[in-house]
Short mmCIF file of C-alpha atoms in Angstrom, two decimals:
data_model
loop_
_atom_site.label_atom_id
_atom_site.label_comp_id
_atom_site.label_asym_id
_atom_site.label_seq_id
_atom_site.Cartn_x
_atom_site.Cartn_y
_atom_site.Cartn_z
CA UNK A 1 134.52 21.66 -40.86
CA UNK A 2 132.08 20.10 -43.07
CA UNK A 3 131.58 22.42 -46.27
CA UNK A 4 127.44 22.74 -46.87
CA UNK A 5 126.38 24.75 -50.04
CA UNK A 6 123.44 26.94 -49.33
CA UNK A 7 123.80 29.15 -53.23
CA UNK A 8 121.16 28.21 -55.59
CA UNK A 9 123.29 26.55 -58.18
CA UNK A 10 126.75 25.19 -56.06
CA UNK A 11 128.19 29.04 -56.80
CA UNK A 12 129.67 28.83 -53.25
CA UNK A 13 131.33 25.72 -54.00
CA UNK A 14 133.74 27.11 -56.97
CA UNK A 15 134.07 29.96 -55.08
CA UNK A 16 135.44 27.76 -52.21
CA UNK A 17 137.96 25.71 -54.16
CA UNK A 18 139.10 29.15 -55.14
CA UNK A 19 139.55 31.00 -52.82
CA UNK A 20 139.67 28.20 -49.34
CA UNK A 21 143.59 29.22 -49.00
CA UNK A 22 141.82 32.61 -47.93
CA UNK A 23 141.66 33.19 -43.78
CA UNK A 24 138.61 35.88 -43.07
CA UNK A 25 138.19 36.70 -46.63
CA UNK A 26 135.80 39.59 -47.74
CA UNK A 27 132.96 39.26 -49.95
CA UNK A 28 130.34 41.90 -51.43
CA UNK A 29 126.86 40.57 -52.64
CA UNK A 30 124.75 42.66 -54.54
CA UNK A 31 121.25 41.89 -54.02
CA UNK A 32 121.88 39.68 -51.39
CA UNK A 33 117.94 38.64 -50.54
CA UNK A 34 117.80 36.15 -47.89
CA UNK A 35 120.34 35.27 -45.92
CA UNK A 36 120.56 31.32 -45.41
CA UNK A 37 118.09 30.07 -48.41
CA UNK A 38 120.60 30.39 -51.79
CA UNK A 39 122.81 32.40 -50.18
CA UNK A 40 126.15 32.67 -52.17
CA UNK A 41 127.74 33.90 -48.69
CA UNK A 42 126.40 31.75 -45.78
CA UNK A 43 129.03 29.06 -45.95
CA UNK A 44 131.85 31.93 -45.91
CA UNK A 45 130.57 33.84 -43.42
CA UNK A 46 130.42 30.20 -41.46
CA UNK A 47 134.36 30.28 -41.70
CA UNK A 48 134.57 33.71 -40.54
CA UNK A 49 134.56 35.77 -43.16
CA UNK A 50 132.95 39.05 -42.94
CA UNK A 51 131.29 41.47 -46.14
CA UNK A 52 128.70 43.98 -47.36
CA UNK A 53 125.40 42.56 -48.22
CA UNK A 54 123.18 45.09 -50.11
CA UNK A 55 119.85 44.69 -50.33
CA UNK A 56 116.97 47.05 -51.09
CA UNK A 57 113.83 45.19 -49.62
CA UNK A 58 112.99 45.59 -45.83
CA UNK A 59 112.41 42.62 -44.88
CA UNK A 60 115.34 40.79 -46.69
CA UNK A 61 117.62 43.44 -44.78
CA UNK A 62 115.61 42.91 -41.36
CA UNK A 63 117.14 39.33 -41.55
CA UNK A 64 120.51 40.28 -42.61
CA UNK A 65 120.97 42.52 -39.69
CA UNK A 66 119.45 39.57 -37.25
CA UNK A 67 121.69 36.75 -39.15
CA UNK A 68 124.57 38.47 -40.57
CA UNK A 69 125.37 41.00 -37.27
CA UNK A 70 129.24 41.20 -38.21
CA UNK A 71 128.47 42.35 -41.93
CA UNK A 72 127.73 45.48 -43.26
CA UNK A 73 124.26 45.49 -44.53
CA UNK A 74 123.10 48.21 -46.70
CA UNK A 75 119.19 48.70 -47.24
CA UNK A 76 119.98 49.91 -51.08
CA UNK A 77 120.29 49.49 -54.56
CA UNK A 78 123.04 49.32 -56.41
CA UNK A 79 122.82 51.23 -59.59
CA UNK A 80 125.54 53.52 -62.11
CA UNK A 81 124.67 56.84 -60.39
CA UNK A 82 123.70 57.64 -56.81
CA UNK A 83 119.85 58.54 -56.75
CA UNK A 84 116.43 56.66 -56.04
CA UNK A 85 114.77 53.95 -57.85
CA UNK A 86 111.02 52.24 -58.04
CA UNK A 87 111.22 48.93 -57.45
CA UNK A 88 108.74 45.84 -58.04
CA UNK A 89 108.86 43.79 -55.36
CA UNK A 90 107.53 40.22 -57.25
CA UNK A 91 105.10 37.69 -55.15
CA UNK A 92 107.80 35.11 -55.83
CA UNK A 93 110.98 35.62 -53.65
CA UNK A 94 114.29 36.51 -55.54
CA UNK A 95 112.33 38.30 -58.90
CA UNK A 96 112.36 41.90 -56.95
CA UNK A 97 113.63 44.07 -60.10
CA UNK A 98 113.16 47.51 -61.86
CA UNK A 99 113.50 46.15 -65.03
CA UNK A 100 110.39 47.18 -67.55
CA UNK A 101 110.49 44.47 -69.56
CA UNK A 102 111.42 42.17 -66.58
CA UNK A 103 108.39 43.23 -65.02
CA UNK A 104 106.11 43.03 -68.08
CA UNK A 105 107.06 39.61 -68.64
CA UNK A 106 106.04 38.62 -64.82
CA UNK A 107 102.84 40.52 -64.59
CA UNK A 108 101.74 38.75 -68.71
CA UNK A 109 102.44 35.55 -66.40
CA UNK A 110 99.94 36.00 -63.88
CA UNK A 111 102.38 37.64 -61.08
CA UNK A 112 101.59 40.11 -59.00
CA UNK A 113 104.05 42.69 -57.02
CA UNK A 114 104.39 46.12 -54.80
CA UNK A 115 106.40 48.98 -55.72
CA UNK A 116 108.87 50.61 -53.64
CA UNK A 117 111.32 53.86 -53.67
CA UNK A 118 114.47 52.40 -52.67
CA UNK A 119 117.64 54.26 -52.58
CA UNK A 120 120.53 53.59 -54.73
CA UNK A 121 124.32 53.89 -54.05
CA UNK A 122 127.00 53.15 -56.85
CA UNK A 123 129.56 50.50 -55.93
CA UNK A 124 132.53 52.29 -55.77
CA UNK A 125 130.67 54.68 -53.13
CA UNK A 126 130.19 51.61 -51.34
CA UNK A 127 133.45 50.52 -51.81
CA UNK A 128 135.04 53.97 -50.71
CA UNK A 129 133.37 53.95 -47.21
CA UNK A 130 133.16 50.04 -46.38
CA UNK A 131 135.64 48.05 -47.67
CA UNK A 132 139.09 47.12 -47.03
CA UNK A 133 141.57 46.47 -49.68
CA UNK A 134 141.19 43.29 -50.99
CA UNK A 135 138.07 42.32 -52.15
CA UNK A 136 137.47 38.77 -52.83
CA UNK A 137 134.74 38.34 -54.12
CA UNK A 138 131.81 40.15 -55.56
CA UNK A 139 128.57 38.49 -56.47
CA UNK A 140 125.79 40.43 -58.52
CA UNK A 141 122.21 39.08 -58.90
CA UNK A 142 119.79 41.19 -59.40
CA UNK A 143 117.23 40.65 -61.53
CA UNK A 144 118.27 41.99 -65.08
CA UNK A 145 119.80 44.99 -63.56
CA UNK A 146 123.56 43.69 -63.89
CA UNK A 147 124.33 46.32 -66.27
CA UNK A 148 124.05 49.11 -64.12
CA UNK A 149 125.25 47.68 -61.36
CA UNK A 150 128.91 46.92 -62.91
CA UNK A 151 128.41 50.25 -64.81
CA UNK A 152 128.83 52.09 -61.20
CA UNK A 153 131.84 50.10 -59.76
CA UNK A 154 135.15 51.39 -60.99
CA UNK A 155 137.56 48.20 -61.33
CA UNK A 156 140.63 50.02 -61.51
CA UNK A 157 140.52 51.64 -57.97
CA UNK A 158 138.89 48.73 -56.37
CA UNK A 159 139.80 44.78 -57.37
CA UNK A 160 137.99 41.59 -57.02
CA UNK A 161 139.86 38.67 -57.12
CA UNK A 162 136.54 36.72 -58.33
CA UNK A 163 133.51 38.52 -59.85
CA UNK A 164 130.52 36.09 -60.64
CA UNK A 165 127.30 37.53 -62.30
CA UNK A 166 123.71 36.20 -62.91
CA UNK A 167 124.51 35.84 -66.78
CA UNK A 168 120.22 35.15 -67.86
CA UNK A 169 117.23 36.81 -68.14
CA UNK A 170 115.26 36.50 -65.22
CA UNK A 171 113.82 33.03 -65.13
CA UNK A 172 114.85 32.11 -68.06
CA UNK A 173 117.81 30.30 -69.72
CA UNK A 174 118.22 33.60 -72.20
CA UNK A 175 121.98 34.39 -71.99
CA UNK A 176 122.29 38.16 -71.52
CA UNK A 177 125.84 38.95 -70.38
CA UNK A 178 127.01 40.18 -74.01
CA UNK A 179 124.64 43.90 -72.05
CA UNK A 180 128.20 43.91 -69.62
CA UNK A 181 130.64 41.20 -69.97
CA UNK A 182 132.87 44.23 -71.96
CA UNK A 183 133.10 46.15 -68.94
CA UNK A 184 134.43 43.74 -67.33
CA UNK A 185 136.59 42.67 -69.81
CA UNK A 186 138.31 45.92 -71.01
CA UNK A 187 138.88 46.09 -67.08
CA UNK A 188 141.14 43.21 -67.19
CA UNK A 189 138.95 40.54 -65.97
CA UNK A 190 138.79 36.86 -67.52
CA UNK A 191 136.33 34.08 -67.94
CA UNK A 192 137.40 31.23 -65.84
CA UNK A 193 133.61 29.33 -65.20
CA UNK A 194 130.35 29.75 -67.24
CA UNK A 195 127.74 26.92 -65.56
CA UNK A 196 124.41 28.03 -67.32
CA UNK A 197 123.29 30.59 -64.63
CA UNK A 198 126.25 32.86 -63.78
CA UNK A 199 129.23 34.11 -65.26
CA UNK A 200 132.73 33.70 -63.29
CA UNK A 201 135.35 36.22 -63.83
CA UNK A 202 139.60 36.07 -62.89
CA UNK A 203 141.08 39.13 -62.43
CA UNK A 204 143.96 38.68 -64.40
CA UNK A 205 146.66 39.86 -61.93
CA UNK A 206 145.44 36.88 -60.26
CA UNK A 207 145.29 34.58 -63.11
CA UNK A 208 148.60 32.53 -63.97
#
């Protein structure tokens, strides 16, 4: 079977060279969006793999649950404490965030957006009721929220092999990952791949 990236920037392609030994692997995506157009997880879930998508927005998760049947699809946030956030839903698809200063810097552009009160679950709640025990991946994009995304997942009690995180400002080719590459770190992860965009972590029991 012919391998055809859909991710935005080849992300499913060094995840495939990693991990292609895998049979019906598991992946979770954190803000998952759309579900064929720069989707990390479309070519996986080609080869049979199966994960949790989560996405806040309606309509993203309306297409997840008609394209991605077999996954679990959460309509949520995923945040460092269980709870409810606002979130700006941006006129450009992909730049939904609850970021302030994310937001400022769209809206001094000319953008427009619509808020909505999405729930938010931490990862490791997530983790607890959906997922099996190996993880293989996990892929986090959303929008300048990384922090508290990683901030709610507790690495010790549940493993990815492969972590890869939106490492820039939204838009922008402004490194932020010094905000939670520590966490990461001091939970035994290394950096294997750095391609401008994201961030590619080993966990080490995995490393050689």
């Amino acid at each position: 079977m012919r391998f055809i990236s859909y991710a935005q920037n080849l992300e499913d392609v060094i995840l495939w060279r990693a991990l292609k030994a895998v049979e019906k692997g598991f992946y979770i995506d954190v803000g998952a969006n759309d579900p064929n157009i720069d989707s990390v997880t479309k070519a996986f879930y080609e080869r049979g793999w199966r994960g949790i998508n989560v996405e806040p927005l309606r309509s993203h998760w309306d297409d997840l649950q008609r394209d991605r049947p077999e996954d679990t699809n959460l309509q949520c946030a995923a945040g460092a404490a269980s709870g409810e956030l606002d979130l700006w839903e941006a006129d450009v698809r992909g730049w939904a965030t609850s970021s302030p200063s994310v937001i400022k810097k769209h809206q001094e552009d000319g953008h427009n957006g619509t808020w909505h009160k999405v729930a938010v679950r931490t990862l490791t709640e997530i983790c607890k009721e959906y997922a099996p025990s190996d993880i293989h991946f996990l892929k986090v994009d959303v929008e300048g929220f990384e922090q508290s995304v990683i901030a709610g997942m507790n690495f010790e009690q549940y493993r990815p092999w492969i972590v890869v995180v939106e490492a820039t400002l939204p838009n922008s080719i402004v490194e932020n990952y010094q905000l939670w590459e520590p966490m990461l770190v001091q939970h035994g992860y290394s950096l294997v791949e750095a391609d401008g965009l994201n961030r590619c972590y080993l966990a080490r029991v995995h490393g050689k």
